[in-house]
mmCIF file of C-alpha atoms in Angstrom:
data_model
loop_
_atom_site.group_PDB
_atom_site.id
_atom_site.type_symbol
_atom_site.label_atom_id
_atom_site.label_comp_id
_atom_site.label_asym_id
_atom_site.label_seq_id
_atom_site.Cartn_x
_atom_site.Cartn_y
_atom_site.Cartn_z
ATOM 1 C CA UNK A 1 0.000 0.000 0.000
ATOM 2 C CA UNK A 2 2.817 2.386 0.850
ATOM 3 C CA UNK A 3 4.427 1.600 -2.488
ATOM 4 C CA UNK A 4 1.231 2.478 -4.401
ATOM 5 C CA UNK A 5 0.901 5.759 -2.481
ATOM 6 C CA UNK A 6 4.520 6.619 -3.295
ATOM 7 C CA UNK A 7 3.977 5.934 -7.029
ATOM 8 C CA UNK A 8 0.822 8.085 -7.002
ATOM 9 C CA UNK A 9 2.629 11.032 -5.420
ATOM 10 C CA UNK A 10 5.493 10.607 -7.877
ATOM 11 C CA UNK A 11 3.167 10.741 -10.872
ATOM 12 C CA UNK A 12 1.361 13.748 -9.449
ATOM 13 C CA UNK A 13 4.666 15.564 -8.937
ATOM 14 C CA UNK A 14 5.831 14.814 -12.462
ATOM 15 C CA UNK A 15 2.530 16.073 -13.899
ATOM 16 C CA UNK A 16 2.708 19.266 -11.884
ATOM 17 C CA UNK A 17 6.348 19.751 -12.874
ATOM 18 C CA UNK A 18 5.512 19.280 -16.554
ATOM 19 C CA UNK A 19 2.642 21.762 -16.371
ATOM 20 C CA UNK A 20 4.838 24.215 -14.571
ATOM 21 C CA UNK A 21 7.625 23.957 -17.170
ATOM 22 C CA UNK A 22 5.377 24.294 -20.259
ATOM 23 C CA UNK A 23 6.209 27.569 -22.003
ATOM 24 C CA UNK A 24 3.462 30.065 -22.859
ATOM 25 C CA UNK A 25 1.887 29.940 -26.305
ATOM 26 C CA UNK A 26 2.804 32.548 -28.928
ATOM 27 C CA UNK A 27 1.307 33.386 -32.324
ATOM 28 C CA UNK A 28 4.350 33.083 -34.576
ATOM 29 C CA UNK A 29 3.995 35.042 -37.833
ATOM 30 C CA UNK A 30 6.320 36.217 -40.571
ATOM 31 C CA UNK A 31 7.451 36.243 -44.208
ATOM 32 C CA UNK A 32 10.450 34.483 -45.792
ATOM 33 C CA UNK A 33 12.718 36.511 -48.109
ATOM 34 C CA UNK A 34 15.809 35.825 -50.197
ATOM 35 C CA UNK A 35 18.876 37.001 -48.269
ATOM 36 C CA UNK A 36 20.656 38.112 -51.451
ATOM 37 C CA UNK A 37 17.690 40.202 -52.624
ATOM 38 C CA UNK A 38 15.283 41.211 -49.862
ATOM 39 C CA UNK A 39 12.631 42.157 -52.405
ATOM 40 C CA UNK A 40 12.345 38.534 -53.557
ATOM 41 C CA UNK A 41 9.921 36.339 -51.605
ATOM 42 C CA UNK A 42 10.666 32.638 -51.190
ATOM 43 C CA UNK A 43 7.441 30.596 -51.391
ATOM 44 C CA UNK A 44 6.579 27.189 -49.952
ATOM 45 C CA UNK A 45 9.293 27.055 -47.286
ATOM 46 C CA UNK A 46 9.105 24.243 -44.730
ATOM 47 C CA UNK A 47 9.088 25.431 -41.108
ATOM 48 C CA UNK A 48 10.012 22.657 -38.659
ATOM 49 C CA UNK A 49 9.450 23.125 -34.943
ATOM 50 C CA UNK A 50 12.438 21.251 -33.532
ATOM 51 C CA UNK A 51 11.251 21.777 -29.956
ATOM 52 C CA UNK A 52 7.804 20.273 -30.574
ATOM 53 C CA UNK A 53 8.400 16.814 -32.047
ATOM 54 C CA UNK A 54 9.514 18.247 -35.441
ATOM 55 C CA UNK A 55 6.059 19.410 -36.426
ATOM 56 C CA UNK A 56 6.153 20.941 -39.906
ATOM 57 C CA UNK A 57 4.320 23.941 -41.363
ATOM 58 C CA UNK A 58 4.662 25.171 -44.963
ATOM 59 C CA UNK A 59 4.493 28.831 -45.995
ATOM 60 C CA UNK A 60 2.126 29.889 -48.782
ATOM 61 C CA UNK A 61 3.074 31.100 -52.275
ATOM 62 C CA UNK A 62 3.796 34.562 -50.847
ATOM 63 C CA UNK A 63 6.191 33.201 -48.231
ATOM 64 C CA UNK A 64 3.765 34.006 -45.411
ATOM 65 C CA UNK A 65 3.295 31.790 -42.354
ATOM 66 C CA UNK A 66 1.329 32.038 -39.092
ATOM 67 C CA UNK A 67 0.893 29.328 -36.475
ATOM 68 C CA UNK A 68 0.935 28.797 -32.717
ATOM 69 C CA UNK A 69 4.211 27.919 -31.005
ATOM 70 C CA UNK A 70 5.793 28.202 -27.577
ATOM 71 C CA UNK A 71 8.255 30.669 -26.238
ATOM 72 C CA UNK A 72 11.902 29.567 -26.716
ATOM 73 C CA UNK A 73 10.905 27.083 -29.441
ATOM 74 C CA UNK A 74 13.536 26.520 -32.137
ATOM 75 C CA UNK A 75 12.120 26.669 -35.670
ATOM 76 C CA UNK A 76 14.126 25.667 -38.730
ATOM 77 C CA UNK A 77 13.339 27.092 -42.192
ATOM 78 C CA UNK A 78 14.346 24.889 -45.125
ATOM 79 C CA UNK A 79 13.772 25.092 -48.873
ATOM 80 C CA UNK A 80 15.313 23.479 -51.950
ATOM 81 C CA UNK A 81 18.240 25.565 -53.144
ATOM 82 C CA UNK A 82 18.606 27.478 -49.870
ATOM 83 C CA UNK A 83 20.673 27.011 -46.730
ATOM 84 C CA UNK A 84 18.634 26.170 -43.603
ATOM 85 C CA UNK A 85 18.001 28.934 -41.065
ATOM 86 C CA UNK A 86 16.998 28.486 -37.411
ATOM 87 C CA UNK A 87 14.924 31.065 -35.511
ATOM 88 C CA UNK A 88 14.421 30.899 -31.735
ATOM 89 C CA UNK A 89 11.322 32.544 -30.263
ATOM 90 C CA UNK A 90 12.383 34.694 -27.300
ATOM 91 C CA UNK A 91 10.900 34.367 -23.805
ATOM 92 C CA UNK A 92 8.643 36.757 -21.895
ATOM 93 C CA UNK A 93 6.750 38.088 -24.901
ATOM 94 C CA UNK A 94 4.113 40.442 -23.552
ATOM 95 C CA UNK A 95 1.943 40.701 -26.653
ATOM 96 C CA UNK A 96 1.737 36.909 -27.040
ATOM 97 C CA UNK A 97 2.571 37.321 -30.710
ATOM 98 C CA UNK A 98 5.929 37.317 -32.424
ATOM 99 C CA UNK A 99 6.514 38.536 -35.990
ATOM 100 C CA UNK A 100 9.788 38.016 -37.862
ATOM 101 C CA UNK A 101 11.306 38.679 -41.256
ATOM 102 C CA UNK A 102 13.212 35.511 -42.125
ATOM 103 C CA UNK A 103 16.130 35.749 -44.574
ATOM 104 C CA UNK A 104 17.413 32.536 -46.143
ATOM 105 C CA UNK A 105 20.500 32.467 -48.337
ATOM 106 C CA UNK A 106 20.638 30.597 -51.666
ATOM 107 C CA UNK A 107 22.890 27.555 -51.626
ATOM 108 C CA UNK A 108 24.345 25.655 -54.584
ATOM 109 C CA UNK A 109 24.509 21.892 -54.111
ATOM 110 C CA UNK A 110 26.934 19.994 -56.352
ATOM 111 C CA UNK A 111 25.547 16.549 -57.065
ATOM 112 C CA UNK A 112 27.870 13.634 -57.843
ATOM 113 C CA UNK A 113 28.338 12.680 -61.485
ATOM 114 C CA UNK A 114 26.082 9.902 -62.721
ATOM 115 C CA UNK A 115 26.949 7.763 -65.743
ATOM 116 C CA UNK A 116 24.037 6.376 -67.714
ATOM 117 C CA UNK A 117 24.737 3.235 -69.741
ATOM 118 C CA UNK A 118 22.534 1.968 -72.606
ATOM 119 C CA UNK A 119 22.555 -1.615 -71.334
ATOM 120 C CA UNK A 120 19.815 -2.767 -69.005
ATOM 121 C CA UNK A 121 21.573 -5.974 -67.988
ATOM 122 C CA UNK A 122 25.054 -7.443 -67.914
ATOM 123 C CA UNK A 123 24.133 -9.938 -70.639
ATOM 124 C CA UNK A 124 23.243 -7.110 -73.048
ATOM 125 C CA UNK A 125 26.586 -5.429 -72.358
ATOM 126 C CA UNK A 126 28.480 -8.703 -72.915
ATOM 127 C CA UNK A 127 26.655 -9.299 -76.209
ATOM 128 C CA UNK A 128 27.363 -5.813 -77.542
ATOM 129 C CA UNK A 129 30.976 -5.993 -76.374
ATOM 130 C CA UNK A 130 31.609 -9.268 -78.215
ATOM 131 C CA UNK A 131 29.967 -8.009 -81.426
ATOM 132 C CA UNK A 132 31.523 -4.559 -81.271
ATOM 133 C CA UNK A 133 33.590 -3.402 -84.245
ATOM 134 C CA UNK A 134 36.989 -2.094 -83.243
ATOM 135 C CA UNK A 135 37.702 1.316 -84.696
ATOM 136 C CA UNK A 136 40.605 1.731 -87.129
ATOM 137 C CA UNK A 137 43.849 3.151 -85.853
ATOM 138 C CA UNK A 138 45.570 6.154 -87.450
ATOM 139 C CA UNK A 139 47.586 4.013 -89.870
ATOM 140 C CA UNK A 140 44.510 2.171 -91.157
ATOM 141 C CA UNK A 141 42.640 5.467 -91.612
ATOM 142 C CA UNK A 142 45.583 6.938 -93.549
ATOM 143 C CA UNK A 143 45.721 3.894 -95.843
ATOM 144 C CA UNK A 144 42.009 4.217 -96.604
ATOM 145 C CA UNK A 145 42.372 7.917 -97.377
ATOM 146 C CA UNK A 146 45.158 7.368 -99.941
ATOM 147 C CA UNK A 147 43.633 4.299 -101.580
ATOM 148 C CA UNK A 148 42.807 4.443 -105.309
ATOM 149 C CA UNK A 149 39.063 4.217 -104.783
ATOM 150 C CA UNK A 150 39.097 7.009 -102.199
ATOM 151 C CA UNK A 151 41.185 9.299 -104.439
ATOM 152 C CA UNK A 152 38.931 8.635 -107.459
ATOM 153 C CA UNK A 153 35.836 9.399 -105.390
ATOM 154 C CA UNK A 154 37.348 12.672 -104.181
ATOM 155 C CA UNK A 155 38.407 13.568 -107.731
ATOM 156 C CA UNK A 156 34.849 13.159 -109.007
ATOM 157 C CA UNK A 157 33.188 14.950 -106.123
ATOM 158 C CA UNK A 158 35.557 17.747 -105.076
ATOM 159 C CA UNK A 159 35.671 20.970 -107.159
ATOM 160 C CA UNK A 160 38.895 22.050 -108.855
ATOM 161 C CA UNK A 161 41.095 24.641 -107.230
ATOM 162 C CA UNK A 162 42.797 27.550 -108.991
ATOM 163 C CA UNK A 163 46.014 25.678 -109.716
ATOM 164 C CA UNK A 164 44.186 22.772 -111.348
ATOM 165 C CA UNK A 165 42.116 25.122 -113.532
ATOM 166 C CA UNK A 166 45.249 27.000 -114.641
ATOM 167 C CA UNK A 167 47.014 23.714 -115.457
ATOM 168 C CA UNK A 168 44.023 22.496 -117.495
ATOM 169 C CA UNK A 169 43.873 25.778 -119.464
ATOM 170 C CA UNK A 170 47.606 25.654 -120.208
ATOM 171 C CA UNK A 171 47.307 22.074 -121.444
ATOM 172 C CA UNK A 172 44.330 22.991 -123.651
ATOM 173 C CA UNK A 173 46.212 25.937 -125.200
ATOM 174 C CA UNK A 174 49.271 23.757 -125.827
ATOM 175 C CA UNK A 175 47.185 21.096 -127.596
ATOM 176 C CA UNK A 176 45.451 23.766 -129.682
ATOM 177 C CA UNK A 177 48.805 25.148 -130.844
ATOM 178 C CA UNK A 178 50.114 21.672 -131.714
ATOM 179 C CA UNK A 179 46.958 20.712 -133.612
ATOM 180 C CA UNK A 180 46.940 23.988 -135.594
ATOM 181 C CA UNK A 181 50.036 22.856 -137.563
ATOM 182 C CA UNK A 182 48.310 19.679 -138.705
ATOM 183 C CA UNK A 183 45.226 21.468 -140.039
ATOM 184 C CA UNK A 184 45.376 22.470 -143.837
ATOM 185 C CA UNK A 185 43.575 25.315 -145.591
ATOM 186 C CA UNK A 186 41.217 23.875 -148.301
ATOM 187 C CA UNK A 187 41.702 26.997 -150.455
ATOM 188 C CA UNK A 188 45.342 26.019 -150.996
ATOM 189 C CA UNK A 189 44.488 22.468 -152.065
ATOM 190 C CA UNK A 190 44.316 22.129 -155.910
ATOM 191 C CA UNK A 191 42.394 18.876 -155.654
ATOM 192 C CA UNK A 192 39.720 20.664 -153.663
ATOM 193 C CA UNK A 193 39.505 23.355 -156.342
ATOM 194 C CA UNK A 194 39.119 20.738 -159.047
ATOM 195 C CA UNK A 195 36.373 19.021 -157.170
ATOM 196 C CA UNK A 196 34.584 22.355 -156.652
ATOM 197 C CA UNK A 197 34.742 23.286 -160.384
ATOM 198 C CA UNK A 198 33.512 19.827 -161.428
ATOM 199 C CA UNK A 199 30.620 20.152 -158.997
ATOM 200 C CA UNK A 200 29.653 23.580 -160.437
ATOM 201 C CA UNK A 201 29.868 22.240 -164.025
ATOM 202 C CA UNK A 202 27.713 19.246 -163.183
ATOM 203 C CA UNK A 203 25.147 21.573 -161.606
ATOM 204 C CA UNK A 204 25.411 20.045 -158.199
ATOM 205 C CA UNK A 205 23.663 22.440 -155.828
ATOM 206 C CA UNK A 206 25.550 21.071 -152.857
#
């Protein structure tokens, strides 16, 4: 019986102690801004009450928040792309309301590099690796570029440059000069004159 009475008094003392230590309630209100540009509002910021079992409240699209908390509660403001900020509500607030202007600073997070491979399984990789065609080395590429078929294809497809055009014109002029010596003037050929007179005498209109 004495043990039960002692447990009862212990529980009563703990309850009274807990009620005595509970901090007064405060209406916590404010707006979240970008620390680098105070005119920019940060919307949808998560506000976590670390002192009250990590209860979470989210600001609206204008960065505004208003909820009930306790004095000396620690509240953490977090958002994607920003460094977390912690605000502690002071004690002995007479108006029972506390308004703040929270500034959170942008933070760049460098993610690790991720390599994406086109093979879904190891068997697909093994199959493609076995059937893969090994690329030519520099010597093999050079041999292909100077092969007869490659040079003929480039000759037929590539336009001539200035030097090639000049060489072709010089060759044409040289051939024209050489061939001019082998051509004869029909007016100096007596056989041609005889044939012409015979044709006129015979009345050949041609």
